[in-house]
């Protein structure tokens, strides 16, 4: 394997969508496998398999080996950028609030990429501003049913811990 894997797990509200839409797909000599503005069923197949597994609560060692093998195959032909901000949040588009915690998502991803040549890219912003923007975004997907105020979200949600 000669190519490097770049993993972008930018936190929410850190220009991730702009990077996924306007930068990553246009980088010459890179294959972008990550969230984009297309419907989920039109996303890259390897990307979908990776996030469906990592975002679920299910632990499946053979699936991890299969995904690692698919990444290795892809890396034989291309430098790859994997990008999805939902790696850094408990909520996701597949399982809503019933999937894995962001810590479990990252743990599963780390087992899949262990030993591969990779770089981790994280986009950040001021933690307090980031948590507030995250709370505002998550209000659109129902977080207010769990945390009725920003203060409650800030002090009690696992999602806000990503900024800590």
PDB file of N, CA, C and O in Angstrom, residues 11 33 35 53-55 75 77 84 89 98 106 118 125 129 143-144 155 162:
ATOM      1  N   UNK A  11     -15.198  18.889  13.953  1.00  0.00           N
ATOM      2  CA  UNK A  11     -16.336  19.040  14.837  1.00  0.00           C
ATOM      3  C   UNK A  11     -17.439  19.811  14.128  1.00  0.00           C
ATOM      4  O   UNK A  11     -17.189  20.524  13.148  1.00  0.00           O
ATOM      5  N   UNK A  33     -14.038  10.095  -0.001  1.00  0.00           N
ATOM      6  CA  UNK A  33     -15.114   9.211   0.446  1.00  0.00           C
ATOM      7  C   UNK A  33     -15.630   9.788   1.751  1.00  0.00           C
ATOM      8  O   UNK A  33     -15.074   9.560   2.809  1.00  0.00           O
ATOM      9  N   UNK A  35     -19.053  12.390   3.631  1.00  0.00           N
ATOM     10  CA  UNK A  35     -20.372  13.017   3.560  1.00  0.00           C
ATOM     11  C   UNK A  35     -20.320  14.141   2.539  1.00  0.00           C
ATOM     12  O   UNK A  35     -19.384  14.911   2.494  1.00  0.00           O
ATOM     13  N   UNK A  53     -21.361   1.027   9.928  1.00  0.00           N
ATOM     14  CA  UNK A  53     -20.817   0.164  10.977  1.00  0.00           C
ATOM     15  C   UNK A  53     -20.347   0.992  12.175  1.00  0.00           C
ATOM     16  O   UNK A  53     -20.712   0.710  13.318  1.00  0.00           O
ATOM     17  N   UNK A  54     -19.529   1.991  11.935  1.00  0.00           N
ATOM     18  CA  UNK A  54     -18.964   2.763  13.053  1.00  0.00           C
ATOM     19  C   UNK A  54     -20.035   3.475  13.862  1.00  0.00           C
ATOM     20  O   UNK A  54     -19.902   3.625  15.068  1.00  0.00           O
ATOM     21  N   UNK A  55     -21.107   3.888  13.236  1.00  0.00           N
ATOM     22  CA  UNK A  55     -22.142   4.648  13.927  1.00  0.00           C
ATOM     23  C   UNK A  55     -23.145   3.744  14.643  1.00  0.00           C
ATOM     24  O   UNK A  55     -23.938   4.220  15.436  1.00  0.00           O
ATOM     25  N   UNK A  75      -6.675   2.192  -1.057  1.00  0.00           N
ATOM     26  CA  UNK A  75      -5.412   2.911  -0.900  1.00  0.00           C
ATOM     27  C   UNK A  75      -4.326   2.426  -1.852  1.00  0.00           C
ATOM     28  O   UNK A  75      -3.355   3.139  -2.090  1.00  0.00           O
ATOM     29  N   UNK A  77      -4.802   2.217  -4.915  1.00  0.00           N
ATOM     30  CA  UNK A  77      -5.016   2.997  -6.133  1.00  0.00           C
ATOM     31  C   UNK A  77      -5.062   4.505  -5.906  1.00  0.00           C
ATOM     32  O   UNK A  77      -4.795   5.279  -6.820  1.00  0.00           O
ATOM     33  N   UNK A  84     -16.369  12.997   7.875  1.00  0.00           N
ATOM     34  CA  UNK A  84     -17.731  13.020   8.404  1.00  0.00           C
ATOM     35  C   UNK A  84     -17.718  13.593   9.808  1.00  0.00           C
ATOM     36  O   UNK A  84     -17.099  13.027  10.703  1.00  0.00           O
ATOM     37  N   UNK A  89     -20.047  13.253  17.192  1.00  0.00           N
ATOM     38  CA  UNK A  89     -21.336  13.518  17.853  1.00  0.00           C
ATOM     39  C   UNK A  89     -22.064  12.205  18.079  1.00  0.00           C
ATOM     40  O   UNK A  89     -21.880  11.241  17.336  1.00  0.00           O
ATOM     41  N   UNK A  98     -30.014   6.642  18.636  1.00  0.00           N
ATOM     42  CA  UNK A  98     -29.957   5.247  19.065  1.00  0.00           C
ATOM     43  C   UNK A  98     -28.645   4.571  18.694  1.00  0.00           C
ATOM     44  O   UNK A  98     -28.453   3.398  18.969  1.00  0.00           O
ATOM     45  N   UNK A 106     -15.340   6.635  17.237  1.00  0.00           N
ATOM     46  CA  UNK A 106     -13.911   6.835  17.010  1.00  0.00           C
ATOM     47  C   UNK A 106     -13.104   5.601  17.388  1.00  0.00           C
ATOM     48  O   UNK A 106     -12.103   5.279  16.736  1.00  0.00           O
ATOM     49  N   UNK A 118      -1.933   6.881   7.930  1.00  0.00           N
ATOM     50  CA  UNK A 118      -3.010   7.874   7.933  1.00  0.00           C
ATOM     51  C   UNK A 118      -2.617   9.139   8.674  1.00  0.00           C
ATOM     52  O   UNK A 118      -1.689   9.145   9.477  1.00  0.00           O
ATOM     53  N   UNK A 125     -13.035  25.111  16.703  1.00  0.00           N
ATOM     54  CA  UNK A 125     -13.347  26.517  16.931  1.00  0.00           C
ATOM     55  C   UNK A 125     -13.399  26.747  18.427  1.00  0.00           C
ATOM     56  O   UNK A 125     -13.265  25.802  19.200  1.00  0.00           O
ATOM     57  N   UNK A 129     -18.336  28.724  21.823  1.00  0.00           N
ATOM     58  CA  UNK A 129     -19.094  29.029  20.603  1.00  0.00           C
ATOM     59  C   UNK A 129     -19.470  27.749  19.866  1.00  0.00           C
ATOM     60  O   UNK A 129     -20.571  27.617  19.340  1.00  0.00           O
ATOM     61  N   UNK A 143     -32.807  17.412  19.876  1.00  0.00           N
ATOM     62  CA  UNK A 143     -32.049  17.354  21.131  1.00  0.00           C
ATOM     63  C   UNK A 143     -32.794  18.038  22.274  1.00  0.00           C
ATOM     64  O   UNK A 143     -32.601  17.693  23.440  1.00  0.00           O
ATOM     65  N   UNK A 144     -33.689  18.979  21.935  1.00  0.00           N
ATOM     66  CA  UNK A 144     -34.410  19.696  22.996  1.00  0.00           C
ATOM     67  C   UNK A 144     -35.309  18.768  23.805  1.00  0.00           C
ATOM     68  O   UNK A 144     -35.662  19.082  24.936  1.00  0.00           O
ATOM     69  N   UNK A 155     -23.719  21.175  30.277  1.00  0.00           N
ATOM     70  CA  UNK A 155     -23.207  20.465  31.449  1.00  0.00           C
ATOM     71  C   UNK A 155     -23.487  18.964  31.453  1.00  0.00           C
ATOM     72  O   UNK A 155     -22.777  18.215  32.121  1.00  0.00           O
ATOM     73  N   UNK A 162     -17.190  16.597  23.532  1.00  0.00           N
ATOM     74  CA  UNK A 162     -16.222  16.575  22.443  1.00  0.00           C
ATOM     75  C   UNK A 162     -15.413  17.868  22.418  1.00  0.00           C
ATOM     76  O   UNK A 162     -14.261  17.889  21.998  1.00  0.00           O
TER      77      UNK A 162
END
